[in-house]
Every structure is written in structure tokens, then in C-alpha cells.
Short mmCIF file of C-alpha atoms in Angstrom, two decimals:
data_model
loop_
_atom_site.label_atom_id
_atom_site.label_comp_id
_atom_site.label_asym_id
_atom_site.label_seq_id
_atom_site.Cartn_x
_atom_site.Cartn_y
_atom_site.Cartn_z
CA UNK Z 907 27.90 40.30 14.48
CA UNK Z 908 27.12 37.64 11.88
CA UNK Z 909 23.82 36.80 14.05
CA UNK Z 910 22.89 40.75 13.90
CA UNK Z 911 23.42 40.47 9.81
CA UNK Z 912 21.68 37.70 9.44
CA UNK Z 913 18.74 38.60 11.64
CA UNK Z 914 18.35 41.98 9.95
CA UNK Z 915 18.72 40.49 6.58
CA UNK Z 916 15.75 38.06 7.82
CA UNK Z 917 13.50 40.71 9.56
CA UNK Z 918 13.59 42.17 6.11
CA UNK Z 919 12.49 39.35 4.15
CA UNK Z 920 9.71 38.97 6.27
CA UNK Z 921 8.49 42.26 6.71
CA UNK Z 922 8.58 42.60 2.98
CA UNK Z 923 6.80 39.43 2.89
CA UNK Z 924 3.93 40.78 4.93
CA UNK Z 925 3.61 43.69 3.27
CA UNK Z 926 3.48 42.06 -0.17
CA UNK Z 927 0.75 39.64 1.17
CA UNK Z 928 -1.30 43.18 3.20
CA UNK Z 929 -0.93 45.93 0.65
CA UNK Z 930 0.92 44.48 -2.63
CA UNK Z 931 3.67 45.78 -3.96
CA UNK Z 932 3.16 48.79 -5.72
CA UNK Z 933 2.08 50.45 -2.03
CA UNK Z 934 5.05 49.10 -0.29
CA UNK Z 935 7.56 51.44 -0.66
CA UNK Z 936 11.47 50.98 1.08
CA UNK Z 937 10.91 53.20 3.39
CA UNK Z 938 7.57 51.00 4.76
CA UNK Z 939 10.22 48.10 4.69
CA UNK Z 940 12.51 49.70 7.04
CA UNK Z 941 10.10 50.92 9.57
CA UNK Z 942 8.35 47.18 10.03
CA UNK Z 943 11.42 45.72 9.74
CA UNK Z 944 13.34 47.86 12.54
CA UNK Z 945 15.85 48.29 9.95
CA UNK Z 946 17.99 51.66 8.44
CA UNK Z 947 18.04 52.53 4.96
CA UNK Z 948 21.78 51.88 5.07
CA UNK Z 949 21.37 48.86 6.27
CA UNK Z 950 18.55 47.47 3.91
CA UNK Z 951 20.49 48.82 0.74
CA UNK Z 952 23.57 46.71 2.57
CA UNK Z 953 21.66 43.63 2.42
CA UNK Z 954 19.81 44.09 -1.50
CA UNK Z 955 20.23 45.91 -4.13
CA UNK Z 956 16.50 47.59 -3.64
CA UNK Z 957 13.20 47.09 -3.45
CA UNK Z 958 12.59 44.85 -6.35
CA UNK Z 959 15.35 42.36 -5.08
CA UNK Z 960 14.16 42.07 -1.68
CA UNK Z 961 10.84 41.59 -2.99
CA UNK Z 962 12.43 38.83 -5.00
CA UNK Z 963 13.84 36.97 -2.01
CA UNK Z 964 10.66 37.56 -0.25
CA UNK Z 965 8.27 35.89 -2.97
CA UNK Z 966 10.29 33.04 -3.25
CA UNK Z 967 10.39 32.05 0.17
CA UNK Z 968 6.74 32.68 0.14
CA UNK Z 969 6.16 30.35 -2.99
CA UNK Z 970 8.20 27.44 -1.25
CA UNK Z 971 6.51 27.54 1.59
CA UNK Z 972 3.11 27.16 -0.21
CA UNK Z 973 4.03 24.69 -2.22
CA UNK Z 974 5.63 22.56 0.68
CA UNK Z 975 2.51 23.04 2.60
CA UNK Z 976 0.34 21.83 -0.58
CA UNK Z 977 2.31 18.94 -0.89
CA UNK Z 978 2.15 17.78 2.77
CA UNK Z 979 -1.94 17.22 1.66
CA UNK Z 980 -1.35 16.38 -1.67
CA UNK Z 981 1.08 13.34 -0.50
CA UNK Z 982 -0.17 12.51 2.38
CA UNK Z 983 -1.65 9.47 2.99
CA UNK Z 984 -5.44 7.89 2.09
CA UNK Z 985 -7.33 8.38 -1.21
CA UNK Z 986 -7.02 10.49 -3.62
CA UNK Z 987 -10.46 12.37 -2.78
CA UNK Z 988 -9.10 12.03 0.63
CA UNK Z 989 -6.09 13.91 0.13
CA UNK Z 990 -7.74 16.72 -2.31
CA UNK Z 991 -10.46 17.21 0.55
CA UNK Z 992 -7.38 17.71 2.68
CA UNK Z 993 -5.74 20.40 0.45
CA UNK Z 994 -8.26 22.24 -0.16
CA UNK Z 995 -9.97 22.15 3.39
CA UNK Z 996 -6.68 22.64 5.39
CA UNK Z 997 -7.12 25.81 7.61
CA UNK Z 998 -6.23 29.40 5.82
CA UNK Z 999 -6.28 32.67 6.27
CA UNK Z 1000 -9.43 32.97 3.89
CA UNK Z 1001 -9.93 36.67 4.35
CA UNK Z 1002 -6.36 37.54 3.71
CA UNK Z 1003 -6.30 35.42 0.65
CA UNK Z 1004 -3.21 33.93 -0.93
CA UNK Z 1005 -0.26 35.81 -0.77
CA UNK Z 1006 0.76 34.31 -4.25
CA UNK Z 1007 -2.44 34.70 -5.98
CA UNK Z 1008 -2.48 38.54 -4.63
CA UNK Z 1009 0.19 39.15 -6.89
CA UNK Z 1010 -1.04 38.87 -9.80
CA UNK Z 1011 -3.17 42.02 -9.27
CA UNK Z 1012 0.15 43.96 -8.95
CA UNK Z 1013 0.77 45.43 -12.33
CA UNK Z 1014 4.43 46.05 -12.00
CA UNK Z 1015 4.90 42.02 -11.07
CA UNK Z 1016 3.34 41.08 -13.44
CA UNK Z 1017 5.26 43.29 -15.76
CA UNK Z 1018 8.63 42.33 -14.44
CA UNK Z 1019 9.74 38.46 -15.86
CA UNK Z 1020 11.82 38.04 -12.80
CA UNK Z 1021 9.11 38.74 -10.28
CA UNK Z 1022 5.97 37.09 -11.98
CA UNK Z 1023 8.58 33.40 -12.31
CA UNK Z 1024 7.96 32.34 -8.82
CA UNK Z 1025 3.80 33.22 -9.13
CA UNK Z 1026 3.80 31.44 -12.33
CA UNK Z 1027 5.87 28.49 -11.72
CA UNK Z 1028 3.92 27.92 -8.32
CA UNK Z 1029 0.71 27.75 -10.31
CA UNK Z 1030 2.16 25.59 -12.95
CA UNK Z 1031 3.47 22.84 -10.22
CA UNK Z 1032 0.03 22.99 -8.60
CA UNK Z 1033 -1.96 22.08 -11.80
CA UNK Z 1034 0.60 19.50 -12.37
CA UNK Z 1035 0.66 17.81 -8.73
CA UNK Z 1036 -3.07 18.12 -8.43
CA UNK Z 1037 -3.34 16.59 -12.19
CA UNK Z 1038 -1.27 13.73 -10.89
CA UNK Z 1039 -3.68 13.29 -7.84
CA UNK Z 1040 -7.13 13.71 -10.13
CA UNK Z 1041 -5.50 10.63 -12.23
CA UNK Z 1042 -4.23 8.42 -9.58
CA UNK Z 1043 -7.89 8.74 -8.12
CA UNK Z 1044 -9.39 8.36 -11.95
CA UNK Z 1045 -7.51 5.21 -11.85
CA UNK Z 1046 -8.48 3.83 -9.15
CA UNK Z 1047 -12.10 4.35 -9.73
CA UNK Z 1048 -12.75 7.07 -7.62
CA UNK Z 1049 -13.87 9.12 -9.75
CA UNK Z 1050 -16.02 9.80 -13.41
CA UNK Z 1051 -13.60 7.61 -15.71
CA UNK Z 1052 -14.21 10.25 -18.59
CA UNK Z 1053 -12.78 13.56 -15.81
CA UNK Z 1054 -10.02 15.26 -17.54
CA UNK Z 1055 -7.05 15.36 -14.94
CA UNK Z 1056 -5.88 18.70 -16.09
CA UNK Z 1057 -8.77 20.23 -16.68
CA UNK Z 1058 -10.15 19.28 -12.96
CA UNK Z 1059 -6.77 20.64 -11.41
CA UNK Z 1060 -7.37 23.97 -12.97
CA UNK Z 1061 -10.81 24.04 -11.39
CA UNK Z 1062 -9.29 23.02 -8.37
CA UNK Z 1063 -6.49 25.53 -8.45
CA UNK Z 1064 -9.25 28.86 -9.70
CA UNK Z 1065 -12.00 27.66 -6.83
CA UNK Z 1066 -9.19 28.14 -4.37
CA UNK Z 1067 -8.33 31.50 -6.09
CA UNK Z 1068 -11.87 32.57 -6.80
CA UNK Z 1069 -13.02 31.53 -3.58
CA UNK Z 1070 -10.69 34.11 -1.68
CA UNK Z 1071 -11.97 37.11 -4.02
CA UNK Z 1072 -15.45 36.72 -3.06
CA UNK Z 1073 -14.73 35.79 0.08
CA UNK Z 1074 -12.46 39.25 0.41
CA UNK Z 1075 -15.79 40.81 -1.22
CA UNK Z 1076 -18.38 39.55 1.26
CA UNK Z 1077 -16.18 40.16 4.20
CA UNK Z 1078 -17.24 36.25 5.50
CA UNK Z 1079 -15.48 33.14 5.03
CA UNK Z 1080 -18.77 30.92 3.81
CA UNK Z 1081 -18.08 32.11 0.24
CA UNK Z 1082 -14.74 30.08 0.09
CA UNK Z 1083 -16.65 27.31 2.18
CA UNK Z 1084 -19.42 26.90 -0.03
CA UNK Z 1085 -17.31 26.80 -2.93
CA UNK Z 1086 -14.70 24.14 -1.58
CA UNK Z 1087 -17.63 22.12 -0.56
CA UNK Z 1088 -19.15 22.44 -3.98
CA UNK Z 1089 -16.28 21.43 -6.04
CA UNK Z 1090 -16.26 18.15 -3.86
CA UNK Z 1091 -19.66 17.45 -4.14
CA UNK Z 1092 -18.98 17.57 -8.41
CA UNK Z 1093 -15.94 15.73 -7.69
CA UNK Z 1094 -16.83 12.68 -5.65
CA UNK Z 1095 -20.78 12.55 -6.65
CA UNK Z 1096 -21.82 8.85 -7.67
CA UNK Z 1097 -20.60 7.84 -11.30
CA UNK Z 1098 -22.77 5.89 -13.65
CA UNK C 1131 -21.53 74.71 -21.76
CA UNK C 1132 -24.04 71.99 -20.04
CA UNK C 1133 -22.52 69.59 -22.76
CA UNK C 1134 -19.18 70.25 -21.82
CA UNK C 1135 -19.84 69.83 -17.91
CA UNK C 1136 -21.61 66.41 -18.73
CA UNK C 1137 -18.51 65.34 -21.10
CA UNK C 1138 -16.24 66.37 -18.60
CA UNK C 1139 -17.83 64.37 -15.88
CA UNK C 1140 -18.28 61.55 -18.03
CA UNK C 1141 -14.16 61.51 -18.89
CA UNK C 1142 -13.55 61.93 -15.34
CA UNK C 1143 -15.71 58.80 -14.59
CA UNK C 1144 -14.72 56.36 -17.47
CA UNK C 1145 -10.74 57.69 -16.76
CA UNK C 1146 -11.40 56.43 -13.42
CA UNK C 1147 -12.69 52.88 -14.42
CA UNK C 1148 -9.76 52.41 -16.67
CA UNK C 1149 -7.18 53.15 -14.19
CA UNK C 1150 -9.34 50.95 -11.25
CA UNK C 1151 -8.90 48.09 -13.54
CA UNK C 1152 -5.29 48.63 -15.32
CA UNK C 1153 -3.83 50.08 -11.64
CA UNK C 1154 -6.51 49.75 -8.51
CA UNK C 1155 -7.18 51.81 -6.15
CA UNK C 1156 -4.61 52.62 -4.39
CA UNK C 1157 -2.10 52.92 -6.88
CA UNK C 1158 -4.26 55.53 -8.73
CA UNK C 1159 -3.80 59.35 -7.72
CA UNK C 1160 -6.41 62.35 -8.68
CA UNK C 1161 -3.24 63.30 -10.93
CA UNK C 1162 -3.59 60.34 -13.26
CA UNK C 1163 -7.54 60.78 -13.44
CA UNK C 1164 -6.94 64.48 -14.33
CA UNK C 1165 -4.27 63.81 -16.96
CA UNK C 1166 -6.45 60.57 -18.44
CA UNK C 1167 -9.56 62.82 -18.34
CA UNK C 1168 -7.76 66.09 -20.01
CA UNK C 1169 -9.43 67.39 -17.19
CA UNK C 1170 -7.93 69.96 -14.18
CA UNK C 1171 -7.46 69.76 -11.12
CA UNK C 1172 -10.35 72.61 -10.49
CA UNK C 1173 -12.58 70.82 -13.05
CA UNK C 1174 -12.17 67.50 -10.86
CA UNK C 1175 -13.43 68.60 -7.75
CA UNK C 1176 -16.23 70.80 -9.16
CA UNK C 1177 -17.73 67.72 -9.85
CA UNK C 1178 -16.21 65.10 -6.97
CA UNK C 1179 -15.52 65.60 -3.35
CA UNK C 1180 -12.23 63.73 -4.27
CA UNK C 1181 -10.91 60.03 -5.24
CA UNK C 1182 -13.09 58.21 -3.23
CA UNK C 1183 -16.11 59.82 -4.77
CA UNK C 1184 -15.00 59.45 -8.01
CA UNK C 1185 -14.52 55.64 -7.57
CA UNK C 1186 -17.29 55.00 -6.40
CA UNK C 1187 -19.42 56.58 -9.46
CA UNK C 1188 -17.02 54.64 -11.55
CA UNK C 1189 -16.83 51.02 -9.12
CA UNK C 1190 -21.11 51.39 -9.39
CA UNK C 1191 -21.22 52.20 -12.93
CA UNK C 1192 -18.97 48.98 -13.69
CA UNK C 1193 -20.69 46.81 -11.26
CA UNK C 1194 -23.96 48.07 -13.36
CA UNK C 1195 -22.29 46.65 -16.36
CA UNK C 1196 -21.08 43.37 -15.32
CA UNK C 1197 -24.57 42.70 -14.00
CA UNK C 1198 -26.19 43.54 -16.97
CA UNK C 1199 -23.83 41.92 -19.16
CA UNK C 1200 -23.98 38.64 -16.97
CA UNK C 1201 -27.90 38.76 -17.07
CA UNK C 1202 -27.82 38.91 -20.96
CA UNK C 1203 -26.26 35.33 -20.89
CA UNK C 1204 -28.22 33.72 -18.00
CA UNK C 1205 -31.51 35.03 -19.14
CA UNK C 1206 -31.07 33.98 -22.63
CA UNK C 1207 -33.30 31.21 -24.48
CA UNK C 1208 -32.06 27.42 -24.24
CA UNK C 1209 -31.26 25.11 -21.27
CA UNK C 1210 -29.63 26.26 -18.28
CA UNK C 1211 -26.60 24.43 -19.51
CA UNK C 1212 -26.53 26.41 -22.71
CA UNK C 1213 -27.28 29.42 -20.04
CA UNK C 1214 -24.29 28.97 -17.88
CA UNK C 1215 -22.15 27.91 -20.80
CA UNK C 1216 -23.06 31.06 -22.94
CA UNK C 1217 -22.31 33.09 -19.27
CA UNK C 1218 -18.44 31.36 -19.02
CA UNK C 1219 -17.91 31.50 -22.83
CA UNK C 1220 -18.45 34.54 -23.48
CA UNK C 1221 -16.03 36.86 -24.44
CA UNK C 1222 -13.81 38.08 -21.69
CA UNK C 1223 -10.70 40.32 -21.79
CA UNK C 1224 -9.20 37.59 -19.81
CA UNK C 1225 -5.14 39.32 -19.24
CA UNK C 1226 -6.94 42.10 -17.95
CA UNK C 1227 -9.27 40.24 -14.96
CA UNK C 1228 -12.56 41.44 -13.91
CA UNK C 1229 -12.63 44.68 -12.95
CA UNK C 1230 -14.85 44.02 -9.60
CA UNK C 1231 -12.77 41.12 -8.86
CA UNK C 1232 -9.40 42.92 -8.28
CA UNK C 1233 -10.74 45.80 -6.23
CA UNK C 1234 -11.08 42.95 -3.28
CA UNK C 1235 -7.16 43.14 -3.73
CA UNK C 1236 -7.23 46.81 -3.10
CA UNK C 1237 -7.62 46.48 0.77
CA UNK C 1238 -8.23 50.36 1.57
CA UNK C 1239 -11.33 49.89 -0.99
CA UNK C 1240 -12.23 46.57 0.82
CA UNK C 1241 -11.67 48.82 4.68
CA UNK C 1242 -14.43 51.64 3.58
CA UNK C 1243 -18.03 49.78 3.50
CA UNK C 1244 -19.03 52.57 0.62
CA UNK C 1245 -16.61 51.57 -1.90
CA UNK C 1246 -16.90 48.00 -0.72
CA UNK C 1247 -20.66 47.66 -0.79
CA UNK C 1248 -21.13 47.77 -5.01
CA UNK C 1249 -18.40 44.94 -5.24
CA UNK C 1250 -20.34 42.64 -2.63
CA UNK C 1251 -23.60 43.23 -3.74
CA UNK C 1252 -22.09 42.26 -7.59
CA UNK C 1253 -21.42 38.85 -6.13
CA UNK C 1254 -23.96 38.11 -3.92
CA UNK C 1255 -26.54 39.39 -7.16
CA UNK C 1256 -23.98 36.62 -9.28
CA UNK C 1257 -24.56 33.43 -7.08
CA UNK C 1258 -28.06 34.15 -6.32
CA UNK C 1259 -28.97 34.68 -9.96
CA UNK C 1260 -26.38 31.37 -11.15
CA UNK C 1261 -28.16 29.59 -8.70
CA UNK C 1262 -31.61 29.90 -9.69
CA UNK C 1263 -30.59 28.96 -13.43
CA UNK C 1264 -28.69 25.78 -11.34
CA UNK C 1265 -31.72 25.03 -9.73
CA UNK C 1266 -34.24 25.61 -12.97
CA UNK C 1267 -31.50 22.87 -14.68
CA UNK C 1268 -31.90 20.59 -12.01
CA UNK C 1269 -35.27 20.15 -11.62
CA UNK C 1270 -35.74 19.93 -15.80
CA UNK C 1271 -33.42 16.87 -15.65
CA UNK C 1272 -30.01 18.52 -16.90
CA UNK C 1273 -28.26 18.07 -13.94
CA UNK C 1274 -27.52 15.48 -11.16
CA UNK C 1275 -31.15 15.36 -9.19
CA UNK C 1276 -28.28 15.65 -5.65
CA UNK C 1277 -26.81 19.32 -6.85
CA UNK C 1278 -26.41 22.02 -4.17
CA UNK C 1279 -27.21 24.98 -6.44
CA UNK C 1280 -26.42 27.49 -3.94
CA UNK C 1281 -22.77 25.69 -3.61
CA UNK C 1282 -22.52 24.72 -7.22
CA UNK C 1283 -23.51 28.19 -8.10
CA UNK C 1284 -20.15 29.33 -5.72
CA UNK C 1285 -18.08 26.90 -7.74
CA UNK C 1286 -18.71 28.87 -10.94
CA UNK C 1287 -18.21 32.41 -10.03
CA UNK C 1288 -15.20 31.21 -7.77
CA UNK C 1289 -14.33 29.27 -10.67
CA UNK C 1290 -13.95 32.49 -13.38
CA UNK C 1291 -12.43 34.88 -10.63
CA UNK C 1292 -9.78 32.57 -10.14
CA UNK C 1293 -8.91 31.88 -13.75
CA UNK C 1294 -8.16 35.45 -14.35
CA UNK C 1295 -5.87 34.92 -11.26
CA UNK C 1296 -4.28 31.91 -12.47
CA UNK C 1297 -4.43 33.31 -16.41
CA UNK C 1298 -2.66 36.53 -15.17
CA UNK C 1299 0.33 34.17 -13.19
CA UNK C 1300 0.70 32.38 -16.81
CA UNK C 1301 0.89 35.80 -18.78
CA UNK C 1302 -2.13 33.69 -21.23
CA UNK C 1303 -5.42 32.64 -21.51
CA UNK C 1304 -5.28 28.87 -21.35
CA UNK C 1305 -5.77 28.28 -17.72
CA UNK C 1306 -8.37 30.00 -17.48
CA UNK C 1307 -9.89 28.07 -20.48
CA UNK C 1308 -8.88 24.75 -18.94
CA UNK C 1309 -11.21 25.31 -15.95
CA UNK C 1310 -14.29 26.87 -17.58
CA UNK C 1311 -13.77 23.42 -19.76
CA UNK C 1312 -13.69 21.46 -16.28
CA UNK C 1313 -16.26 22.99 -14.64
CA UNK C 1314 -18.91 22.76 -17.63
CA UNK C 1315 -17.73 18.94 -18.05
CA UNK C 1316 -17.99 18.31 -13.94
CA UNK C 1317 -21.51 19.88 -14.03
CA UNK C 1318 -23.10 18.64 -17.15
CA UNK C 1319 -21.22 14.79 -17.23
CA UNK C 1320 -24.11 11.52 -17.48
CA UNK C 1321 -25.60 11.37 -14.39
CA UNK C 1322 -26.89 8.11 -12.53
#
């Protein structure tokens, strides 16, 4: 019985969490929930209070698990242009874009402080981990001794970002390629 | 009476572009057009098949404008520098995101290849036009004589679509000012 509950309670985080990342959440209603989840409408409303919580629980796993999986690059080992190459050439599911980013086209997360905190706090740590990166390599010499860590992580952070729009818009990956492999080129070119 | 028709079509039209930007696609129904537009039902579909009609008069007519507005900057006197700065300075409602840039969020716009086409052609027009202003830089000496300016040219487009994204996560403008202020200083920094 406690396995059932839990695995229900589960199916619908991640159902929710596809649907978030697929349609957004303005077109995923409770009722689309349910049906991908294999779940009743008794049994969802058991588990959260509605919609907006579930959603809740379902971006926050999502943010974690981004932010663990930028991290692995970001503190792995070798250089600092090593590890940024890393990050931001790791394999993703270009064409269905990031499932944080996505959200930010949803008007009513963006209007709800609750819902937009996850999306805005995983941006925030990504500036500041890939700031801490761009200076460590600075530092070391790696790169221009004038580049402005902060500054170069939000570049990093909106190629990413940008990269998946066009990307979405050209129905092809090689947008997103070419502009990861541009924003290296900038990064790592010879310094006087 | 021909005024009226041509008013009428014209409100149903800009209506439409408004709630594309403010709501996308999917999330807008012929209702809101009709109420936004002070226009009926009957009235509507005198002058549109339906929705999908109606966006895409509105998605061409804003793709028009963007590429108009972006060839003001990038065909304007001075260096390609001054060019591409002008282009990322400009003034940009930047809470509200470009309004070709979040219909590749809207995936049953990115599914039909009509609605779809005006938003890839926008882009594809972008980075071949910022690319032959990279290029012209280049080869006058402005940039480093090594720039890609079919990649570099991804880096800047990628690089304003996802500052809205990361802008919009932050509820303000700065991160989106941080990396227009990166990418000008990566691009434009003493070469070797």
C-alpha cells in the first residue's frame, strides 16, 4: 500500500514534469495529468492540493536535476576551458530545449512568485558557478585577463538559452552547434 | 463601409499579435481575438478561415517588423562594431521577449510548417545578414583576422534570445544587459 502511494504520487510528478517540459503549463490541464499519469482525479487531489502544487513539486525536481547535472561539468576535472567546453557540449535534447528555460514563456509562472523561484534561482546559481569557473580560468591565464567573469557567464548561460530557440525555429540542431562552438572560439582565442 | 472592413481586419490582426506575444499560441482562443478586436464572432471569420489564419497574417506581419527594424541598425553608417552594437542596444521591451522567439515555445505553431516557416526564415534572414556585417568587420581590421562569422554571427542572435529567457526568470532587465555587455567586450577585445 505505501509502495502504491508512493508510486502514484511519483508517476504524477513525472508526468507533470513532461508535460511542463512538451506543452508548458498553461496547456496542461489536471485532467492531462491524470490520463499520462494512469492516475484518478481522486487520487491526484489525494496527493496535492492541485495543479499549481504538483507543478511545484515537479519544477523543483526538474531544477535539481539540472543543476546537479551542470555541476558534474562545471566541477569536474581539467581546465577551466576544459570544463566549460564540457558543460556546454554535454549531449541534450536540443530540439526539446530546456525544460527550465521553457518556463519562462508561461505567463501564469511567471506571474506566480512561488512557481517562477525555482526558474530564477536555477539561473542565478548558474551565472554564479559559471562566474566562478570564467575566474578560476582568468586566473590562471587561460583566458583575456581584462574578461569580465560575470558578464561571460551570462553569455554563457543566454547562448545555451538562445541556442535552443533557434534551434526549435530551424527544426535542426546546427543552430545550437554553431553557437556553442562560437562562444568557444571568443572564449579561448589567443590573448595579446 | 470599405473603411470599416479594413479597420476591422486590421484590429483583428494587431489583437492577434498582442495576444501571440503576451499569451502564445496556444493559450489564445478566437474568443479573446474577438473581444480584443471589438470584433464578432461573424465579423472574424468573414475575414479568416479561423485562428490559424489569423496568426499567421499577424506571425508574418511581426516577422516583417523585426526584420526591418533589425536592418535599420545593421545597415546604418559606422563600423560594423558600432553596427552590431547599435543592433543589441537598441531599445527592446526586454520583460516582454521577442515576439518570434517565444512562438518556438508554442509547439503546435512549431508542428504546422505554415505558421512555422515566417519564424525560421526571421532567423535564418538574422544570422545571414549579422554575418555579413561580421565578416565586413573582419576583413576592415575590427575584429580578430581567425573569426567564424557564420558561428560568431549564431553567438549574437543566440545571445539576445536567451537574455529575454534569462531576463524573464529574473523578473528584470539586468541579465540580459550583462550578456549584450559580454558579448560586445568578447568580440571587439585587442586582438593579437
Amino acid at each position: 500500500m505505501y509502495t502504491a502511494t508512493v508510486d502514484t504520487q511519483e508517476r504524477l510528478i513525472e508526468s507533470t514534469r513532461e508535460l511542463l517540459w512538451e506543452r508548458g503549463y498553461v496547456a496542461t490541464s489536471p485532467k492531462a495529468i491524470q490520463q499520462r499519469a494512469g492516475a484518478g482525479q481522486g487520487s491526484m487531489y489525494h496527493h496535492f492540493a492541485g495543479k499549481r502544487e504538483l507543478a511545484l513539486a515537479a519544477i523543483r525536481r526538474t531544477a535539481e536535476q539540472l543543476r546537479a547535472a551542470a555541476d558534474a561539468e562545471l566541477s569536474a576535472p581539467g581546465t577551466a576551458a576544459q570544463r566549460i567546453t564540457g558543460y556546454l557540449r554535454r549531449d541534450r535534447e536540443v530540439q526539446k530545449g530546456c525544460p527550465i528555460g521553457r518556463l519562462t514563456q508561461d505567463p501564469d509562472v511567471m506571474a506566480d512568485p512561488l512557481l517562477r523561484e525555482p526558474v530564477e534561482q536555477t539561473f542565478a546559481w548558474l551565472r554564479t558557478r559559471l562566474a566562478e569557473v570564467l575566474a578560476a580560468g582568468r586566473d590562471a591565464g587561460e583566458f583575456d585577463p581584462g574578461l569580465d567573469p560575470r558578464a561571460t557567464a551570462a553569455v554563457v548561460v543566454a547562448v545555451l538559452q538562445g541556442g535552443y530557440v533557434v534551434a526549435r525555429a530551424a527544426d535542426r540542431d546546427d543552430p545550437f552547434d554553431q553557437a556553442v562552438t562560437g562562444v568557444l572560439a571568443l572564449l579561448t582565442r589567443p590573448t595579446t
